[in-house]
Short mmCIF file of C-alpha atoms in Angstrom, two decimals:
data_model
loop_
_atom_site.label_atom_id
_atom_site.label_comp_id
_atom_site.label_asym_id
_atom_site.label_seq_id
_atom_site.Cartn_x
_atom_site.Cartn_y
_atom_site.Cartn_z
CA ASN A 107 53.56 -100.94 95.23
CA LEU A 108 52.72 -104.09 93.48
CA GLU A 109 48.99 -103.59 93.32
CA GLN A 110 49.65 -100.47 91.18
CA PHE A 111 52.24 -102.42 89.22
CA LYS A 112 49.97 -104.98 88.51
CA GLU A 113 47.07 -102.49 87.54
CA PHE A 114 49.48 -100.87 85.11
CA VAL A 115 50.36 -103.98 83.48
CA THR A 116 46.93 -104.89 83.09
CA LEU A 117 46.24 -101.76 81.57
CA ILE A 118 48.64 -102.11 79.02
CA ASN A 119 48.10 -105.51 78.17
CA ASN A 120 44.26 -104.82 77.41
CA LEU A 121 45.08 -102.73 74.36
CA THR A 122 44.77 -104.32 71.33
CA ALA A 123 48.36 -103.06 69.96
CA ALA A 124 51.48 -104.83 71.28
CA ASN A 125 53.66 -103.20 73.46
CA GLY A 126 57.29 -102.79 74.41
CA LEU A 127 59.58 -101.37 76.77
CA VAL A 128 61.90 -98.20 76.43
CA TYR A 129 64.05 -97.70 79.38
CA ALA A 130 64.31 -93.87 80.50
CA SER A 131 66.82 -92.38 82.69
CA GLN A 132 65.18 -92.07 86.07
CA ALA A 133 66.10 -95.57 87.26
CA GLN A 134 69.25 -94.26 89.09
CA THR A 135 68.25 -90.87 89.98
CA VAL A 136 67.96 -91.67 93.67
CA PHE A 137 71.40 -92.33 95.13
CA LYS A 138 72.23 -94.47 92.33
CA THR A 139 70.39 -97.13 94.23
CA ILE A 140 67.83 -98.49 91.40
CA THR A 141 69.50 -100.73 88.53
CA TYR A 142 67.47 -102.29 85.78
CA GLN A 143 68.07 -105.74 87.44
CA ASP A 144 66.29 -104.22 90.37
CA ILE A 145 63.47 -103.75 87.65
CA TYR A 146 63.54 -106.86 86.33
CA LEU A 147 63.59 -108.59 89.59
CA PHE A 148 60.68 -106.62 90.75
CA ILE A 149 58.78 -107.89 87.54
CA ASP A 150 59.65 -111.48 88.35
CA ILE A 151 58.45 -110.90 91.55
CA CYS A 152 55.29 -109.51 90.53
CA LYS A 153 54.75 -112.47 87.79
CA ASN A 154 55.34 -114.93 91.14
CA MET A 155 52.78 -113.26 93.44
CA PHE A 156 50.36 -112.73 90.23
CA PRO A 157 50.77 -116.05 88.16
CA ASP A 158 47.75 -115.12 85.95
CA LEU A 159 49.39 -111.91 84.88
CA VAL A 160 50.41 -111.85 81.75
CA ILE A 161 53.60 -109.50 81.26
CA LYS A 162 54.38 -108.94 77.85
CA PHE A 163 57.32 -106.87 78.26
CA ILE A 164 60.41 -107.81 76.35
CA ASP A 165 62.89 -109.92 78.91
CA ILE A 166 66.35 -109.43 79.90
CA GLN A 167 68.89 -110.78 77.50
CA ASP A 168 72.20 -111.99 78.77
CA ASP A 169 74.48 -110.85 75.95
CA ASP A 170 77.59 -108.45 75.85
CA VAL A 171 75.73 -105.15 74.15
CA PHE A 172 75.72 -102.64 77.02
CA GLY A 173 72.44 -101.61 78.70
CA TYR A 174 69.24 -103.85 79.18
CA ALA A 175 66.74 -103.00 76.40
CA ASN A 176 68.22 -103.13 72.77
CA TYR A 177 65.84 -104.94 70.60
CA VAL A 178 64.21 -105.19 67.50
CA ILE A 179 60.73 -105.41 66.45
CA ASN A 180 60.20 -106.75 62.88
CA LEU A 181 56.65 -105.41 61.54
CA LYS A 182 56.42 -108.11 58.50
CA ASP A 183 53.95 -108.86 55.42
CA GLY A 184 53.93 -112.79 55.34
CA ASP A 185 57.39 -113.63 55.43
CA ASN A 186 58.82 -110.15 53.85
CA THR A 187 59.81 -107.71 56.73
CA LYS A 188 58.50 -104.25 55.41
CA PHE A 189 59.89 -102.31 58.21
CA GLN A 190 61.50 -102.48 62.09
CA PHE A 191 61.61 -100.75 65.28
CA TYR A 192 65.00 -100.36 66.81
CA VAL A 193 64.72 -100.18 70.73
CA ILE A 194 67.86 -99.12 72.38
CA ASP A 195 68.77 -98.38 75.75
CA SER A 196 70.04 -94.58 76.01
CA ASN A 197 71.17 -95.66 79.53
CA ARG A 198 70.78 -93.28 82.57
CA TYR A 199 73.21 -90.76 84.49
CA TYR A 200 76.87 -90.99 83.68
CA TYR A 201 79.05 -90.90 86.93
CA GLY A 202 82.70 -91.70 85.11
CA ASP A 203 84.45 -88.63 83.77
CA TYR A 204 81.62 -86.62 84.21
CA MET A 205 78.27 -86.42 86.09
CA GLY A 206 75.99 -85.87 83.47
CA TYR A 207 73.52 -88.08 81.09
CA ASP A 208 74.75 -91.31 79.75
CA TYR A 209 74.80 -91.61 75.96
CA ILE A 210 74.64 -94.42 73.39
CA HIS A 211 77.58 -96.76 73.51
CA GLU A 212 80.20 -97.78 70.77
CA ASP A 213 79.23 -101.22 71.37
CA GLN A 214 75.49 -100.54 71.12
CA ILE A 215 76.27 -98.74 68.13
CA GLU A 216 77.96 -101.49 66.81
CA TRP A 217 75.42 -103.77 67.18
CA TYR A 218 72.72 -101.40 65.42
CA GLU A 219 75.04 -101.40 62.25
CA ARG A 220 75.23 -105.54 62.43
CA MET A 221 71.30 -105.63 62.83
CA VAL A 222 70.83 -103.22 59.75
CA ASN A 223 73.52 -105.01 57.51
CA TYR A 224 71.94 -108.21 58.58
CA SER A 225 68.18 -107.29 57.67
CA THR A 226 69.66 -106.26 54.56
CA ALA A 227 71.47 -109.02 53.47
CA GLN A 228 67.80 -111.09 54.59
CA ASN A 229 65.95 -108.29 52.30
CA GLY A 230 67.80 -109.47 49.14
CA GLY A 231 70.15 -106.47 48.98
CA HIS A 232 67.62 -104.11 49.64
CA VAL A 233 67.93 -101.64 53.48
CA VAL A 234 64.85 -102.50 55.12
CA PRO A 235 63.40 -99.02 56.69
CA SER A 236 63.24 -98.52 60.41
CA ALA A 237 62.61 -96.21 63.17
CA ALA A 238 64.41 -95.85 66.30
CA PHE A 239 63.28 -95.27 70.02
CA PHE A 240 64.83 -94.54 72.86
CA HIS A 241 64.75 -91.37 75.93
CA ILE A 242 67.37 -89.82 75.84
CA PRO A 243 67.97 -87.27 72.76
CA VAL A 244 70.84 -87.39 70.95
CA PRO A 245 73.19 -83.95 69.90
CA GLU A 246 71.74 -83.64 66.58
CA PHE A 247 68.23 -82.80 68.48
CA GLN A 248 69.97 -79.53 69.77
CA GLU A 249 71.97 -78.98 66.02
CA ALA A 250 68.69 -79.38 64.33
CA TRP A 251 66.84 -77.07 66.77
CA ASP A 252 69.55 -74.32 66.82
CA LEU A 253 69.86 -74.58 62.78
CA TYR A 254 65.83 -74.32 62.76
CA GLN A 255 65.67 -71.14 65.03
CA GLU A 256 68.09 -69.44 62.40
CA GLY A 257 65.75 -70.67 59.63
CA SER A 258 68.08 -72.64 57.75
CA SER A 259 67.04 -74.75 55.12
CA GLU A 260 68.94 -77.86 56.38
CA VAL A 261 66.06 -78.10 58.40
CA THR A 262 62.68 -78.91 57.78
CA CYS A 263 59.42 -78.56 60.21
CA ASN A 264 56.89 -81.28 60.29
CA PHE A 265 54.78 -79.87 63.18
CA ALA A 266 54.35 -75.85 62.87
CA ASP A 267 52.69 -76.21 66.92
CA GLY A 268 55.94 -78.17 68.05
CA VAL A 269 58.04 -76.33 70.21
CA ASN A 270 60.98 -76.81 73.07
CA ARG A 271 60.46 -74.80 75.76
CA GLU A 272 63.69 -76.05 77.82
CA ASP A 273 67.02 -76.85 76.76
CA VAL A 274 67.74 -80.74 75.19
CA CYS A 275 69.16 -82.16 77.49
CA CYS A 276 71.42 -84.30 75.44
CA PRO A 277 75.05 -86.21 76.41
CA LYS A 278 78.07 -84.45 76.76
CA ILE A 279 79.74 -86.94 74.41
CA ASN A 280 78.12 -87.72 70.85
CA THR A 281 79.43 -91.37 70.00
CA GLY A 282 78.11 -91.13 66.54
CA PHE A 283 74.61 -92.85 66.67
CA PHE A 284 73.03 -90.41 64.11
CA ASP A 285 76.17 -90.29 61.81
CA LYS A 286 76.02 -94.29 61.72
CA ALA A 287 72.28 -93.87 60.80
CA VAL A 288 72.53 -91.32 58.31
CA GLU A 289 75.64 -93.76 56.61
CA LEU A 290 73.18 -96.92 56.65
CA SER A 291 69.80 -95.48 55.37
CA SER A 292 67.83 -97.12 56.89
CA THR A 293 66.30 -95.45 60.11
CA LYS A 294 64.04 -92.76 58.96
CA GLY A 295 63.03 -91.57 61.96
CA ILE A 296 64.43 -90.76 66.01
CA PHE A 297 61.44 -90.62 68.48
CA CYS A 298 62.68 -89.77 72.39
CA GLY A 299 61.31 -88.45 75.66
CA HIS A 300 63.59 -87.09 78.39
CA ASP A 301 62.75 -83.50 78.08
CA HIS A 302 59.05 -83.07 79.42
CA ARG A 303 58.51 -79.52 77.73
CA ASN A 304 59.85 -80.43 74.34
CA ASP A 305 57.68 -81.31 71.26
CA SER A 306 59.53 -80.48 68.23
CA ASP A 307 59.55 -82.80 65.27
CA LEU A 308 62.11 -81.49 62.67
CA THR A 309 63.78 -83.25 59.92
CA TYR A 310 67.83 -83.29 59.53
CA LYS A 311 69.83 -85.02 57.13
CA GLY A 312 66.77 -87.12 55.53
CA ILE A 313 66.16 -88.20 59.61
CA ARG A 314 62.99 -87.08 61.48
CA LEU A 315 64.18 -86.32 65.12
CA VAL A 316 60.85 -86.33 67.22
CA TYR A 317 60.34 -85.55 71.08
CA ASN A 318 57.24 -88.08 71.70
CA THR A 319 54.16 -86.12 73.55
CA LYS A 320 54.40 -86.60 77.21
CA SER A 321 50.91 -88.35 78.53
CA THR A 322 51.18 -88.13 82.27
CA ASP A 323 51.20 -84.82 84.61
CA ARG A 324 52.42 -87.02 87.25
CA ILE A 325 55.96 -85.63 85.79
CA TYR A 326 56.73 -81.79 85.56
CA CYS A 327 55.01 -80.68 82.53
CA ASP A 328 53.02 -78.08 80.96
CA ASP A 329 49.33 -79.17 81.05
CA ASP A 330 48.59 -77.87 77.22
CA MET A 331 51.63 -79.93 75.67
CA LEU A 332 50.01 -83.42 77.06
CA GLY A 333 48.65 -85.99 74.97
CA ALA A 334 50.00 -88.67 72.92
CA THR A 335 52.29 -89.45 69.78
CA LEU A 336 50.33 -91.79 67.12
CA ILE A 337 52.85 -93.26 64.60
CA THR A 338 51.59 -94.44 61.50
CA ILE A 339 53.69 -96.54 59.21
CA GLY A 340 52.70 -96.76 55.79
CA GLU A 341 53.55 -97.58 51.96
CA VAL A 342 52.91 -95.22 49.38
CA GLY A 343 53.68 -95.37 45.73
CA GLY A 344 56.08 -98.44 47.01
CA LYS A 345 58.21 -96.33 49.56
CA ILE A 346 57.57 -97.00 53.39
CA VAL A 347 56.60 -93.30 54.80
CA ILE A 348 56.50 -92.62 58.51
CA LYS A 349 53.64 -90.24 59.60
CA ASP A 350 53.26 -89.26 63.52
CA GLU A 351 50.39 -87.02 64.87
CA ILE A 352 50.22 -85.22 68.01
CA LYS A 353 46.94 -86.07 69.90
CA ARG A 354 46.36 -83.51 72.62
CA THR A 355 44.68 -83.73 75.47
#
């Protein structure tokens, strides 16, 4: 519905904060007929129909990296990049060797590594801290939750009321994004969605694994878990820290 889309974009654009688009897995849930290209085509149609409407979403880039929403947002203080957001397309459903959730592909991990190394070089050899945002959780979300349930000291809980009320629906294939993030020491937090009845927030191997709080009842949900996740990036004692806070409705 074009009018509903216009209303949504107008709402987003009226916010004081900048915004970005992270793709979910639902784009191809209906008989595999809807593609990301269709979404971009729809946005282009809206741009043509409503020339006064400024759409600030990220535009598709013609590159050789798998997915349609892999990009970096730099938070800068003057000319210095203080923090980065890595937005990664965790893709959708995989209909190749198995039917299930897709994963972050190897070339996407290579792209992530290149970007981290490039930023480190540009920053005089100092690693720029970052957070990663994508929809489908990596398998380590399940691993960390299992360890937490067992009372393991390897995992720290950051939100006492955070729970997982459904399974962690992660890919069957682990391509190593989390291990690469640990190795590169840039990404301090991974923020996902996907599982609507989960809002756990655990630190595992130095990285926070966070389920973002769901903000609408137009999807399956538990009403007492609706709200939003407020993420604050701050500097304490010369170190960049992430603080996320769940706001309940």
